[in-house]
Amino acid sequence: DAKTTQPPSMDCAEGRAANLPCNHSTISGNEYVYWYRQIHSQGPQYIIHGLKNNETNEMASLIITEDRKSSTLILPHATLRDTAVYYCIVRAFGNQFYFGTGTSLTVIP
Amino acid sequence: NAGVTQTPKFQVLKTGQSMTLQCAQDMNHEYMSWYRQDPGMGLRLIHYSVGAGITDQGEVPNGYNVSRSTTEDFPLRLLSAAPSQTSVYFCASSLGVGGSRGAFFGQGTRLTVV
């Protein structure tokens, strides 16, 4: 599975949109982009995933560039409870999930 | 429907002791896996299973054994604990090909080896 690159940390003001970038320049055509988050030391929580098209669910939106070499996770109205480490993972269906070190997002009151 | 259940939540071992970390899921998922997370780091894959009777190694398998006799259970065994195995251990399960939501994780087992 392709490797991903994320900034180690980001801040976001409460109520504003949090935009978390991820670079996956070596992604293959059959690989999906997944986002997970880990609050404190709990088990990681699934957020969203996509292949080519932009995706939205009740938690977030995922924007994937046309060349699929990068993506952005958008939390539209960040709250203090969104403070967590966010992991971007590229994975082909049927393969395992390999986690990097993620982005530590701090939502500031 | 409890999801993924890990026991125990906390454990202290002496060097050289053995123990088994339990993981059970009630979602009829084919895939199960074990990760460890050291302070300030991401999760690293230890072992995984794509179905009952089938297991394989991940990134950091040394010092750990697994078996998968049923779909529901995937225990992780430490045969001779070492201080380097002090970590938080997470079990995960997911559907195989066609599973869209990815992996569901347990709440972790915090292991200290002294």
PDB file of N, CA and C in Angstrom, chain A residues 34 36 38 41-44 46 49 87 93-94 96-101, chain B residues 31 35 37 42-43 45 48 59 90 99-103 105-107 110:
ATOM      1  N   TYR A  34      -8.454   6.243   3.382  1.00  0.00           N
ATOM      2  CA  TYR A  34      -9.240   6.145   4.608  1.00  0.00           C
ATOM      3  C   TYR A  34      -8.741   7.194   5.605  1.00  0.00           C
ATOM      4  N   TYR A  36      -8.992   7.913   9.815  1.00  0.00           N
ATOM      5  CA  TYR A  36      -9.356   7.502  11.161  1.00  0.00           C
ATOM      6  C   TYR A  36      -8.908   8.589  12.132  1.00  0.00           C
ATOM      7  N   GLN A  38      -8.009   9.163  16.539  1.00  0.00           N
ATOM      8  CA  GLN A  38      -7.786   8.538  17.831  1.00  0.00           C
ATOM      9  C   GLN A  38      -7.830   9.620  18.888  1.00  0.00           C
ATOM     10  N   SER A  41      -6.165   8.003  24.202  1.00  0.00           N
ATOM     11  CA  SER A  41      -5.558   6.698  23.915  1.00  0.00           C
ATOM     12  C   SER A  41      -6.619   5.641  23.644  1.00  0.00           C
ATOM     13  N   GLN A  42      -7.778   6.096  23.141  1.00  0.00           N
ATOM     14  CA  GLN A  42      -8.826   5.141  22.802  1.00  0.00           C
ATOM     15  C   GLN A  42      -8.483   4.432  21.495  1.00  0.00           C
ATOM     16  N   GLY A  43      -9.244   3.430  21.148  1.00  0.00           N
ATOM     17  CA  GLY A  43      -9.070   2.776  19.859  1.00  0.00           C
ATOM     18  C   GLY A  43      -9.413   3.719  18.725  1.00  0.00           C
ATOM     19  N   PRO A  44      -8.703   3.629  17.602  1.00  0.00           N
ATOM     20  CA  PRO A  44      -9.009   4.485  16.458  1.00  0.00           C
ATOM     21  C   PRO A  44     -10.459   4.332  16.003  1.00  0.00           C
ATOM     22  N   TYR A  46     -13.195   5.058  12.824  1.00  0.00           N
ATOM     23  CA  TYR A  46     -13.357   5.320  11.397  1.00  0.00           C
ATOM     24  C   TYR A  46     -14.084   6.656  11.185  1.00  0.00           C
ATOM     25  N   HIS A  49     -14.035   7.321   4.011  1.00  0.00           N
ATOM     26  CA  HIS A  49     -13.087   6.837   3.025  1.00  0.00           C
ATOM     27  C   HIS A  49     -13.594   7.161   1.624  1.00  0.00           C
ATOM     28  N   TYR A  87      -5.444  10.082  11.304  1.00  0.00           N
ATOM     29  CA  TYR A  87      -4.598   9.249  10.470  1.00  0.00           C
ATOM     30  C   TYR A  87      -5.188   9.133   9.061  1.00  0.00           C
ATOM     31  N   PHE A  93      -8.506  -2.715  -0.929  1.00  0.00           N
ATOM     32  CA  PHE A  93      -9.472  -3.602  -0.281  1.00  0.00           C
ATOM     33  C   PHE A  93      -8.869  -4.990  -0.083  1.00  0.00           C
ATOM     34  N   GLY A  94      -9.044  -5.489   1.124  1.00  0.00           N
ATOM     35  CA  GLY A  94      -8.504  -6.810   1.422  1.00  0.00           C
ATOM     36  C   GLY A  94      -7.156  -6.743   2.095  1.00  0.00           C
ATOM     37  N   GLN A  96      -4.324  -4.971   4.850  1.00  0.00           N
ATOM     38  CA  GLN A  96      -4.394  -4.482   6.216  1.00  0.00           C
ATOM     39  C   GLN A  96      -4.234  -2.968   6.260  1.00  0.00           C
ATOM     40  N   PHE A  97      -4.547  -2.400   7.433  1.00  0.00           N
ATOM     41  CA  PHE A  97      -4.381  -0.964   7.624  1.00  0.00           C
ATOM     42  C   PHE A  97      -3.025  -0.703   8.257  1.00  0.00           C
ATOM     43  N   TYR A  98      -2.207   0.105   7.603  1.00  0.00           N
ATOM     44  CA  TYR A  98      -0.926   0.494   8.150  1.00  0.00           C
ATOM     45  C   TYR A  98      -0.984   1.970   8.526  1.00  0.00           C
ATOM     46  N   PHE A  99      -0.769   2.243   9.808  1.00  0.00           N
ATOM     47  CA  PHE A  99      -0.882   3.595  10.337  1.00  0.00           C
ATOM     48  C   PHE A  99       0.475   4.280  10.353  1.00  0.00           C
ATOM     49  N   GLY A 100       0.474   5.574   9.993  1.00  0.00           N
ATOM     50  CA  GLY A 100       1.668   6.390  10.194  1.00  0.00           C
ATOM     51  C   GLY A 100       1.561   7.075  11.545  1.00  0.00           C
ATOM     52  N   THR A 101       2.148   8.243  11.676  1.00  0.00           N
ATOM     53  CA  THR A 101       2.105   8.967  12.954  1.00  0.00           C
ATOM     54  C   THR A 101       0.983   9.994  12.999  1.00  0.00           C
TER      55      THR A 101
ATOM     56  N   TYR B  31     -11.821 -10.526   8.874  1.00  0.00           N
ATOM     57  CA  TYR B  31     -10.477 -10.059   9.156  1.00  0.00           C
ATOM     58  C   TYR B  31     -10.355  -9.630  10.614  1.00  0.00           C
ATOM     59  N   TYR B  35      -2.522  -4.695  16.835  1.00  0.00           N
ATOM     60  CA  TYR B  35      -1.583  -3.591  16.702  1.00  0.00           C
ATOM     61  C   TYR B  35      -1.003  -3.287  18.082  1.00  0.00           C
ATOM     62  N   GLN B  37       0.839   0.146  20.098  1.00  0.00           N
ATOM     63  CA  GLN B  37       1.094   1.581  19.984  1.00  0.00           C
ATOM     64  C   GLN B  37       1.979   2.011  21.133  1.00  0.00           C
ATOM     65  N   GLY B  42       2.398   6.034  16.029  1.00  0.00           N
ATOM     66  CA  GLY B  42       1.204   5.457  15.447  1.00  0.00           C
ATOM     67  C   GLY B  42       1.109   3.972  15.754  1.00  0.00           C
ATOM     68  N   LEU B  43       0.066   3.336  15.259  1.00  0.00           N
ATOM     69  CA  LEU B  43      -0.134   1.916  15.490  1.00  0.00           C
ATOM     70  C   LEU B  43       0.714   1.098  14.525  1.00  0.00           C
ATOM     71  N   LEU B  45       1.323  -2.843  13.036  1.00  0.00           N
ATOM     72  CA  LEU B  45       0.637  -4.120  12.881  1.00  0.00           C
ATOM     73  C   LEU B  45       1.521  -5.267  13.341  1.00  0.00           C
ATOM     74  N   TYR B  48      -2.067 -10.610  11.780  1.00  0.00           N
ATOM     75  CA  TYR B  48      -3.441 -10.495  11.316  1.00  0.00           C
ATOM     76  C   TYR B  48      -3.937 -11.842  10.821  1.00  0.00           C
ATOM     77  N   GLU B  59       4.056  -5.991  10.669  1.00  0.00           N
ATOM     78  CA  GLU B  59       5.336  -5.272  10.686  1.00  0.00           C
ATOM     79  C   GLU B  59       6.251  -5.706  11.825  1.00  0.00           C
ATOM     80  N   PHE B  90      -3.988  -2.924  20.582  1.00  0.00           N
ATOM     81  CA  PHE B  90      -5.327  -2.789  20.026  1.00  0.00           C
ATOM     82  C   PHE B  90      -5.626  -3.949  19.102  1.00  0.00           C
ATOM     83  N   GLY B  99     -15.847  -4.933   2.356  1.00  0.00           N
ATOM     84  CA  GLY B  99     -16.152  -4.230   3.592  1.00  0.00           C
ATOM     85  C   GLY B  99     -15.858  -2.760   3.438  1.00  0.00           C
ATOM     86  N   SER B 100     -16.826  -1.916   3.561  1.00  0.00           N
ATOM     87  CA  SER B 100     -16.628  -0.521   3.192  1.00  0.00           C
ATOM     88  C   SER B 100     -16.155   0.354   4.339  1.00  0.00           C
ATOM     89  N   ARG B 101     -16.514   0.033   5.570  1.00  0.00           N
ATOM     90  CA  ARG B 101     -16.198   0.956   6.636  1.00  0.00           C
ATOM     91  C   ARG B 101     -14.842   0.706   7.269  1.00  0.00           C
ATOM     92  N   GLY B 102     -14.118  -0.243   6.749  1.00  0.00           N
ATOM     93  CA  GLY B 102     -12.799  -0.445   7.314  1.00  0.00           C
ATOM     94  C   GLY B 102     -12.865  -1.178   8.632  1.00  0.00           C
ATOM     95  N   ALA B 103     -11.922  -0.893   9.490  1.00  0.00           N
ATOM     96  CA  ALA B 103     -11.743  -1.673  10.701  1.00  0.00           C
ATOM     97  C   ALA B 103     -12.424  -1.046  11.903  1.00  0.00           C
ATOM     98  N   PHE B 105     -12.144  -1.001  16.031  1.00  0.00           N
ATOM     99  CA  PHE B 105     -11.099  -1.237  17.025  1.00  0.00           C
ATOM    100  C   PHE B 105     -11.681  -1.428  18.418  1.00  0.00           C
ATOM    101  N   GLY B 106     -10.996  -2.268  19.199  1.00  0.00           N
ATOM    102  CA  GLY B 106     -11.294  -2.372  20.605  1.00  0.00           C
ATOM    103  C   GLY B 106     -10.723  -1.184  21.364  1.00  0.00           C
ATOM    104  N   GLN B 107     -10.945  -1.164  22.665  1.00  0.00           N
ATOM    105  CA  GLN B 107     -10.512  -0.030  23.478  1.00  0.00           C
ATOM    106  C   GLN B 107      -9.093  -0.183  24.013  1.00  0.00           C
ATOM    107  N   ARG B 110      -3.603  -2.092  28.062  1.00  0.00           N
ATOM    108  CA  ARG B 110      -2.375  -1.394  28.448  1.00  0.00           C
ATOM    109  C   ARG B 110      -1.488  -2.341  29.233  1.00  0.00           C
TER     110      ARG B 110
END
